[in-house]
Short mmCIF file of C-alpha atoms in Angstrom, two decimals:
data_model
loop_
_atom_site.label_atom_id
_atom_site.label_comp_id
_atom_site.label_asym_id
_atom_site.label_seq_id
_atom_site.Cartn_x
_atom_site.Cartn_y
_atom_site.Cartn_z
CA UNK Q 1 -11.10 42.03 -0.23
CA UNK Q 2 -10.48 43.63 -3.34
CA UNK Q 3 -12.41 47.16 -3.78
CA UNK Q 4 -13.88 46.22 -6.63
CA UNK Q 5 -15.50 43.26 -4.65
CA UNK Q 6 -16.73 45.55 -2.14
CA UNK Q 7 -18.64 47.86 -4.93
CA UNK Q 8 -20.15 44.85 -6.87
CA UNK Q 9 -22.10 43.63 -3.29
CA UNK Q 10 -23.01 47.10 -2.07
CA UNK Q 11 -24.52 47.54 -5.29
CA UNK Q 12 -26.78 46.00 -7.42
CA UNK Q 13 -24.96 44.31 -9.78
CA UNK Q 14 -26.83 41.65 -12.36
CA UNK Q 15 -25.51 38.14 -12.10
CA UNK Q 16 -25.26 38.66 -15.83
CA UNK Q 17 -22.86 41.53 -15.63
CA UNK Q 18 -20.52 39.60 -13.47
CA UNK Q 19 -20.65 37.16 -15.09
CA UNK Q 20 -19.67 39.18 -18.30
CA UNK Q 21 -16.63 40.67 -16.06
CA UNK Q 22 -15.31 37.11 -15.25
CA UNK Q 23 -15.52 35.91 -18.62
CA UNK Q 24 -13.51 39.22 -19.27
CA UNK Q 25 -10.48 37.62 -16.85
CA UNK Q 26 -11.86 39.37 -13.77
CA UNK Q 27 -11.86 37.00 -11.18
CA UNK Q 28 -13.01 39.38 -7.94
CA UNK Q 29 -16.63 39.17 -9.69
CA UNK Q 30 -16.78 35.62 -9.75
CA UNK Q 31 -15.88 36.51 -5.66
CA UNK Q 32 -19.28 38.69 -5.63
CA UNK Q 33 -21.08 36.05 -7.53
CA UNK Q 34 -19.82 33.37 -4.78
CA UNK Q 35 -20.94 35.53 -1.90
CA UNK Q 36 -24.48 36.09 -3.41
CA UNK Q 37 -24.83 32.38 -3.85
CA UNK Q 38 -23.12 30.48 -1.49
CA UNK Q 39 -26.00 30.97 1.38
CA UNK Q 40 -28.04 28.60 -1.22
CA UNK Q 41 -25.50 26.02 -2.42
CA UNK Q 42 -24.63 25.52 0.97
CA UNK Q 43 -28.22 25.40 2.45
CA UNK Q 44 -29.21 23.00 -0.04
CA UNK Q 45 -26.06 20.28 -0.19
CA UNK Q 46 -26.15 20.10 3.74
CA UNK Q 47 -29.25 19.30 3.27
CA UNK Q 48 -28.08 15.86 1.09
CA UNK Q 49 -24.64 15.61 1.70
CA UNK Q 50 -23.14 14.25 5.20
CA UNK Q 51 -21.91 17.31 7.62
CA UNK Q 52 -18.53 16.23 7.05
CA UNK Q 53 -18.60 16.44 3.34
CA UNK Q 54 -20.93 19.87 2.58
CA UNK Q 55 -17.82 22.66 2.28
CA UNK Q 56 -16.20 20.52 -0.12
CA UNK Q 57 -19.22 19.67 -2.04
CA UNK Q 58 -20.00 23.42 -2.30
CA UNK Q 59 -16.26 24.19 -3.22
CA UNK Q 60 -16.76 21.83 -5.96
CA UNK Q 61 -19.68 23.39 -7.38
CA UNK Q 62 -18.34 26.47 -7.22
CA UNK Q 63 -15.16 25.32 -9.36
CA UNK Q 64 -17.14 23.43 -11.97
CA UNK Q 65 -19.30 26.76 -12.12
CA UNK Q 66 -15.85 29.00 -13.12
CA UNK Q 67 -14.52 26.03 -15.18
CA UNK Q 68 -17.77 25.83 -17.23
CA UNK Q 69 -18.63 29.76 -17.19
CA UNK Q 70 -17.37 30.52 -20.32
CA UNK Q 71 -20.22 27.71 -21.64
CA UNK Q 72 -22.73 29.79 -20.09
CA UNK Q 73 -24.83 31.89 -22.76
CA UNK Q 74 -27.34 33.07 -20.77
CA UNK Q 75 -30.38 31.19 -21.68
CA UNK Q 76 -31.43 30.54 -18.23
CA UNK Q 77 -31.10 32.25 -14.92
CA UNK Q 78 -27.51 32.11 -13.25
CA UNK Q 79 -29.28 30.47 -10.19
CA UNK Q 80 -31.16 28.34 -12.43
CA UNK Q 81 -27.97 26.93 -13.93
CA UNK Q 82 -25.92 26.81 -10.43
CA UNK Q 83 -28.99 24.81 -9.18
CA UNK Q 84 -29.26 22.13 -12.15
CA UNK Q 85 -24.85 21.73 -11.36
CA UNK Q 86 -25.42 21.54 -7.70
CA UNK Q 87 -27.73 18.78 -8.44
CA UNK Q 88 -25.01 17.69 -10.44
CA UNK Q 89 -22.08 17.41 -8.16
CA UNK Q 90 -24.43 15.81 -5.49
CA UNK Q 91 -25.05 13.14 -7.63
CA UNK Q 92 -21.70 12.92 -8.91
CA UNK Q 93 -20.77 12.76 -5.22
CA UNK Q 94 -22.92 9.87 -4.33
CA UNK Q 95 -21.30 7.90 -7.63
CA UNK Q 96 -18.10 8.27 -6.11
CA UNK Q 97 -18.47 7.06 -2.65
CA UNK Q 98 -20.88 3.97 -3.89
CA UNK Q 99 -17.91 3.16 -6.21
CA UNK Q 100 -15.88 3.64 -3.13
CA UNK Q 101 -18.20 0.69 -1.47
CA UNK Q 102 -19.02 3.33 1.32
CA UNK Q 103 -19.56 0.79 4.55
CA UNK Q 104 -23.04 0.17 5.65
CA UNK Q 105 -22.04 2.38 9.10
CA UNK Q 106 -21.34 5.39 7.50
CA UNK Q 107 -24.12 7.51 8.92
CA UNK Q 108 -21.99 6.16 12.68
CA UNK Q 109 -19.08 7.62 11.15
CA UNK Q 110 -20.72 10.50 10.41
CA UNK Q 111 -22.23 11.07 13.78
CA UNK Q 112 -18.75 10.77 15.09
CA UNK Q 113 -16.93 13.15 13.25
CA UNK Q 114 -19.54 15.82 14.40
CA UNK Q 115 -17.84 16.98 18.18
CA UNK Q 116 -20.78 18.37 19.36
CA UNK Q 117 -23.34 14.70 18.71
CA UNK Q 118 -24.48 15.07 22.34
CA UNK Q 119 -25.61 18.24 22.18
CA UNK Q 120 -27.20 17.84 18.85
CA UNK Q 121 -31.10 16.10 19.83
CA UNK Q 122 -31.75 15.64 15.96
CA UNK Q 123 -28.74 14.29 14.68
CA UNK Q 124 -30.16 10.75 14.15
CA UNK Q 125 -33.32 12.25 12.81
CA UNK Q 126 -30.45 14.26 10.20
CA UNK Q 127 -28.77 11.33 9.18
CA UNK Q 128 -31.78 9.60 8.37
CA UNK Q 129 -33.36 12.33 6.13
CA UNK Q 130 -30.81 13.15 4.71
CA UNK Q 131 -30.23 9.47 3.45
CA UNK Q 132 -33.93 9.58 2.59
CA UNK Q 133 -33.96 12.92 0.97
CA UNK Q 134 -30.90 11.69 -1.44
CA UNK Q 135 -32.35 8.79 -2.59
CA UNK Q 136 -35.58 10.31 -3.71
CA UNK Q 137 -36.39 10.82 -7.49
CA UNK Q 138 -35.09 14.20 -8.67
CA UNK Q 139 -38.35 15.64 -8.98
CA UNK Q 140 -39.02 14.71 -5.06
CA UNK Q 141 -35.71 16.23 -3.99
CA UNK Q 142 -36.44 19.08 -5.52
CA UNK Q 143 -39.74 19.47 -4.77
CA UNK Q 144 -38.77 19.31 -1.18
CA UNK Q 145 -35.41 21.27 -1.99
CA UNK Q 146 -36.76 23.99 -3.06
CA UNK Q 147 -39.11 24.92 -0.60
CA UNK Q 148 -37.49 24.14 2.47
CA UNK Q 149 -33.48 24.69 1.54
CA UNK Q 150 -33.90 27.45 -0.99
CA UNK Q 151 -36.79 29.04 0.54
CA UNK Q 152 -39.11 29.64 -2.33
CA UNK Q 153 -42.75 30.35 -1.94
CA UNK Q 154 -44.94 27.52 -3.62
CA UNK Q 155 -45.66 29.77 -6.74
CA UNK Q 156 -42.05 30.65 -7.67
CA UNK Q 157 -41.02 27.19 -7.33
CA UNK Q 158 -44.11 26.14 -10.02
CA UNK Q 159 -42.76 28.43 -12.04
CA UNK Q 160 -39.02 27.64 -12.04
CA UNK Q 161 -40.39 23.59 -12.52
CA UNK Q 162 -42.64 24.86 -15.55
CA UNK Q 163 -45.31 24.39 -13.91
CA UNK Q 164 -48.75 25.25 -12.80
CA UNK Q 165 -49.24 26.18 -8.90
CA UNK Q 166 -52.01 22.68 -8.42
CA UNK Q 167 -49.65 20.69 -10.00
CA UNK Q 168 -46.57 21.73 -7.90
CA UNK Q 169 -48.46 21.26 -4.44
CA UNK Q 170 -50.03 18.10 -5.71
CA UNK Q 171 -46.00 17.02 -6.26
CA UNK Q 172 -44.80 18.22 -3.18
CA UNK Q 173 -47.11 16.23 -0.98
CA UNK Q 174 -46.53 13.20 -3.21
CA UNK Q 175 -42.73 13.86 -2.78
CA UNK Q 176 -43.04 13.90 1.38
CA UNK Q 177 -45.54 10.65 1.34
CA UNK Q 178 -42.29 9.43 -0.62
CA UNK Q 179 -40.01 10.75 2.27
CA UNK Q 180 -42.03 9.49 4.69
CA UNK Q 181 -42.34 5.74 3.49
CA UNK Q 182 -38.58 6.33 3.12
CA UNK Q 183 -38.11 6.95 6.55
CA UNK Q 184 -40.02 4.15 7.64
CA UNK Q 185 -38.19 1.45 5.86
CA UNK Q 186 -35.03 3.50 7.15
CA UNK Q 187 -36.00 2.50 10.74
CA UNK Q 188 -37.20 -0.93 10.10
CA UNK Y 1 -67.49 16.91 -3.33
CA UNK Y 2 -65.25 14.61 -6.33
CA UNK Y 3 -61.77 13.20 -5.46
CA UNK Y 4 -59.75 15.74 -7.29
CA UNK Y 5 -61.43 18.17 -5.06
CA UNK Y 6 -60.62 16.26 -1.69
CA UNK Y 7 -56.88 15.64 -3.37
CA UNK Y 8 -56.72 19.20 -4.53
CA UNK Y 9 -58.01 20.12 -0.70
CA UNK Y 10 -55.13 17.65 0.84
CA UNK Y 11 -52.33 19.44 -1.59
CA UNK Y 12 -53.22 23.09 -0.07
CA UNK Y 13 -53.60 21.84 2.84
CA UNK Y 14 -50.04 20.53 3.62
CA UNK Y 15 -48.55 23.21 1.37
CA UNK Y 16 -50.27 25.51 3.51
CA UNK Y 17 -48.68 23.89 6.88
CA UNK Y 18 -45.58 23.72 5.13
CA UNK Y 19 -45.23 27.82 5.06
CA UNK Y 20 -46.40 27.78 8.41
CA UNK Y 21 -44.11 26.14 9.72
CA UNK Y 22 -41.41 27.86 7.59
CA UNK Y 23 -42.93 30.98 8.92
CA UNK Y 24 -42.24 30.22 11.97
CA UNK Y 25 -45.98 30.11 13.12
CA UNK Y 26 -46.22 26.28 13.53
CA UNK Y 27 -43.91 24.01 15.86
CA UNK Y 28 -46.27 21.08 16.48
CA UNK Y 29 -48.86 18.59 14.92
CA UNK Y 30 -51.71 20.09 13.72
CA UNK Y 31 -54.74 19.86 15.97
CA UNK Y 32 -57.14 19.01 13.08
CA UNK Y 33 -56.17 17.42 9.38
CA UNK Y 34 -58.01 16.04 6.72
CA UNK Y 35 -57.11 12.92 7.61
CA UNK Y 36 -54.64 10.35 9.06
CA UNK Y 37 -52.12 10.47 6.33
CA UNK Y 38 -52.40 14.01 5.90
CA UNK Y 39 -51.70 14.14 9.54
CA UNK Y 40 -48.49 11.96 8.93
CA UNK Y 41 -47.40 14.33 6.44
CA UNK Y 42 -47.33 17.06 8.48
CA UNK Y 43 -45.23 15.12 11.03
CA UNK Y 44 -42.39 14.48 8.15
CA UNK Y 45 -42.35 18.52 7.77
CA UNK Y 46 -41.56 19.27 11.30
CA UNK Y 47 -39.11 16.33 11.74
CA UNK Y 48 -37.50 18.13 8.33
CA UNK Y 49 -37.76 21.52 10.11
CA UNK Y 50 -35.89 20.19 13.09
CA UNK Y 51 -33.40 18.52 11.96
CA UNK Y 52 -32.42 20.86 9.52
CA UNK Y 53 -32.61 24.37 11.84
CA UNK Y 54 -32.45 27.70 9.63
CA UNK Y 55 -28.04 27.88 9.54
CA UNK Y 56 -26.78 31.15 8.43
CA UNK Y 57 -23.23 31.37 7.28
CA UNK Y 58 -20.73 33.85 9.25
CA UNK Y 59 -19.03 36.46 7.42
CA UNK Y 60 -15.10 34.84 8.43
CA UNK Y 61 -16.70 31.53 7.12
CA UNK Y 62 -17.59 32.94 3.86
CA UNK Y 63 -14.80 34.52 3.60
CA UNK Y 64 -12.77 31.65 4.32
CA UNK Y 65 -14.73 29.53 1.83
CA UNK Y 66 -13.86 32.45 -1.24
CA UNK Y 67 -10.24 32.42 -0.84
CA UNK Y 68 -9.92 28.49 -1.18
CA UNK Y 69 -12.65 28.28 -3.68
CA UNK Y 70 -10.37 30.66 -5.56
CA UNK Y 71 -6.93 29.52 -4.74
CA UNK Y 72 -8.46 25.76 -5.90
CA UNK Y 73 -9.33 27.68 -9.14
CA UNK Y 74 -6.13 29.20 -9.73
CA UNK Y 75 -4.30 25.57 -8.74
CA UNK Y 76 -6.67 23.87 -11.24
CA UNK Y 77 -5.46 26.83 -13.82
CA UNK Y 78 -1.95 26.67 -13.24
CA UNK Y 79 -2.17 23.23 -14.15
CA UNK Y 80 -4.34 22.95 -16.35
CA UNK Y 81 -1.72 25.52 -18.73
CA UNK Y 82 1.45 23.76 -17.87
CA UNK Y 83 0.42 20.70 -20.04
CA UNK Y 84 -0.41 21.87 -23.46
CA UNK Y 85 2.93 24.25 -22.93
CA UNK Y 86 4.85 21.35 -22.95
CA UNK Y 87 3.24 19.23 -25.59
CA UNK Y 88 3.43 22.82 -27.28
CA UNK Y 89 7.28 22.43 -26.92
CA UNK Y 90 7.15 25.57 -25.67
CA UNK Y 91 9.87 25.74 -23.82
CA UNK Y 92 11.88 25.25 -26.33
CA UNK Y 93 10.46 27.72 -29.16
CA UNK Y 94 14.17 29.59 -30.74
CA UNK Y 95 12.30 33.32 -29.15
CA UNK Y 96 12.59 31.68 -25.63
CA UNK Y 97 16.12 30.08 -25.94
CA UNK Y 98 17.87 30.05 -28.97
CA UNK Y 99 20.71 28.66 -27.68
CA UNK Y 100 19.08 25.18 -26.01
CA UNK Y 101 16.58 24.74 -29.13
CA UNK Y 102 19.49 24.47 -31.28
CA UNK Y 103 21.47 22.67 -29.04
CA UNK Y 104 18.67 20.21 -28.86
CA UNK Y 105 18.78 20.19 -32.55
CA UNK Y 106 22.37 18.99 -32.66
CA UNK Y 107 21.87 16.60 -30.26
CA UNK Y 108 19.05 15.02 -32.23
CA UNK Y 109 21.23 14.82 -35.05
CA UNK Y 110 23.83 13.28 -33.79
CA UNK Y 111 21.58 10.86 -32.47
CA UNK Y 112 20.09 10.01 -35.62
CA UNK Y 113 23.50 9.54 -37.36
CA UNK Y 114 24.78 7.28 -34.61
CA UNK Y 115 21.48 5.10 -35.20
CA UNK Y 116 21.53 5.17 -38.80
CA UNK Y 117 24.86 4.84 -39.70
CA UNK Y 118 25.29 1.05 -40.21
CA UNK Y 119 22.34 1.45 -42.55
CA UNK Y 120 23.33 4.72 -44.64
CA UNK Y 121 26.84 3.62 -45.34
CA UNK Y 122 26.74 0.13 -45.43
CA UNK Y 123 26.98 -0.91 -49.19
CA UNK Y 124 23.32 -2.70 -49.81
CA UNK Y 125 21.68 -0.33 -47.14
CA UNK Y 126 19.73 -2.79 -45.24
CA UNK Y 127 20.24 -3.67 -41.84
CA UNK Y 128 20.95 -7.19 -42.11
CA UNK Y 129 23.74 -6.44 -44.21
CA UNK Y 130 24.91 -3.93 -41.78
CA UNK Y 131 24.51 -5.93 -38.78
CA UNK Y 132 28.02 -7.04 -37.34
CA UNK Y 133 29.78 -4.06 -39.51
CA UNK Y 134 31.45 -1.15 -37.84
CA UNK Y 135 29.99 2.35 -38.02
CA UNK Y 136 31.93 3.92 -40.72
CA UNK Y 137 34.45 7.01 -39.80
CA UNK Y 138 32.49 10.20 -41.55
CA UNK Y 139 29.09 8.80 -39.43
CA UNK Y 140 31.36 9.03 -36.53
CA UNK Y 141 32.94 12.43 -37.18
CA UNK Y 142 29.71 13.42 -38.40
CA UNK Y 143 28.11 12.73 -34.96
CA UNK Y 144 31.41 14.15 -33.08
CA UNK Y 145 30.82 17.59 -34.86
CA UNK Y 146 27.19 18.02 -34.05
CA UNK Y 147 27.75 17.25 -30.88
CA UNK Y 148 30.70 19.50 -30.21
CA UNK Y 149 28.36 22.41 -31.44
CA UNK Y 150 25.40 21.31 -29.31
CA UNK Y 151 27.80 21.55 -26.19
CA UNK Y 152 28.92 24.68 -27.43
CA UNK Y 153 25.64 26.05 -27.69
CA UNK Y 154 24.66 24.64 -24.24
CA UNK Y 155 27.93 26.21 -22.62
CA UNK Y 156 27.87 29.37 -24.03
CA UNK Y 157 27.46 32.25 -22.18
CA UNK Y 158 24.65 34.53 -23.37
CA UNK Y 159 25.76 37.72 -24.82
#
């Protein structure tokens, strides 16, 4: 890793400035951007994209993120913006494979691309949320997203959805009745 | 009590199992809930928790992940420059190659006189009255002399 690298982690550099550095042509700061974020992106598309698929859905988030940088004035928070493109690229994602007809036994190819299934107790259980989670409304997913993926606390998560802290529990347990009936018509 | 306040009561509630069990202080159905659907709820969270365990990336993977992320980038680059370079001509701008762009020059000329030489000499000008009539011998020498320079060009050695 380049030194430079090394410095912008250790200390506490803003997104912002980083982001003024790559937009500058200096690419190891988009490399201490990606570190800072990639435990989120990642945490979040595994939780709606199938095992097989989540690096690649993270790469491409990241890519779309240095292709579009340049867009990026600063209106919002970095994360704010990598979050809304995430969201983005996993819909984007689930165009392309219905286009692709994906076959009703997908989530059996899925389970047997993963070499450790038998080990793995709550792999069906995976499968099916995962199916469930994606085909929530986006306001559901994120709901859901936010707190358990991201790890937000109930009061930053009202205020990231411009929100009051009622109205965001009130949405979060109408998002996992949603999940639940969701997972009930999954196993009929 | 009004419904808001029992819905209000039902929200905090599950919110409030929800960080417990994020917390790490809850691994099982609650012993008491508000009521059977609340109680259902609360079953959804744990399946959630379970089947999605806390998964922390290792530094190799990470590591791994930042060098293709960024040799994708420079791919996506690379190509992404190659194509208005050649619609730019580029390639064949006089500071790059003098030599070839006029070379290509000649060559395009001669071209041009080949094509348009039954038209330009013939004595009405229109191609129906050229059709069937020979090219006429300046077009031809015409053609021969641009493309003598144009392999000259090409051939010669830079100095």
């Amino acid at each position: 890793m380049n030194s430079n690298a090394s410095i912008y982690n250790r200390s506490a550099v803003s997104d912002e400035h980083l982001i003024q550095r790559f937009k500058q042509g200096d690419l190891d700061s988009f490399g201490s951007l990606y570190e800072r974020h990639l435990p989120t992106v990642f945490n979040r598309v595994r939780y709606v994209i199938p095992e097989a698929d989540v690096e690649d859905v993270t790469q491409e988030v990241f890519i779309a993120a240095m292709k579009s940088l340049n867009a990026f004035r600063g209106e919002s928070l970095f994360s704010t913006w990598l979050h809304a493109l995430t969201n983005f690229k996993v819909a984007e994602y689930y165009r392309r494979k219905n286009r692709k007809q994906m076959p009703r036994e997908a989530p059996i190819i899925e389970a047997e691309m993963l070499h450790d299934e038998s080990a793995d107790l709550h792999l069906e259980d995976r499968i099916a949320l995962r199916k469930s989670l994606a085909s929530l409304p986006e306001k559901y997913q994120d709901v859901i997203l936010l707190r358990f993926a991201d790890g937000m606390q109930f009061d930053e998560i009202a205020k990231t959805m411009h929100s009051n802290l009622e109205t965001t529990k009130s949405l979060f347990r109408r998002a996992v009745a949603a999940l639940r009936k969701k997972l009930e018509s999954h196993y009929d | 009590m009004t419904k808001n306040d029992s819905s209000n009561r039902e929200d905090t509630w599950l919110t409030d199992f929800a960080d417990s069990i994020l917390d790490g202080e809850a691994d099982s159905p609650p012993a008491a809930a508000p009521n059977a659907e609340a109680l259902t709820l609360a079953e959804s969270l744990l399946r959630l928790k379970r089947a999605f365990p806390k998964q922390e990336l290792d530094s190799a993977t990470v590591k791994r992940m930042r060098a293709d992320v960024l040799e994708k980038w420079r791919a996506k680059e690379r190509k992404r420059l190659r194509w208005p370079q050649i619609f730019r001509l580029n390639w064949l701008t006089p500071a790059r190659r003098p030599q070839t762009a006029m070379a290509f020059a000649m060559l395009v000329l001669a071209g041009i006189l080949i094509v348009s030489a039954p038209v330009l000499f013939s004595n009405s000008g229109s191609l129906i009255a050229a059709a069937g009539t020979n090219i006429p011998g300046a077009a031809i020498w015409l053609a021969l002399v641009a493309l003598l320079v144009a392999l000259f060009l090409l051939l010669r050695r830079k100095s």
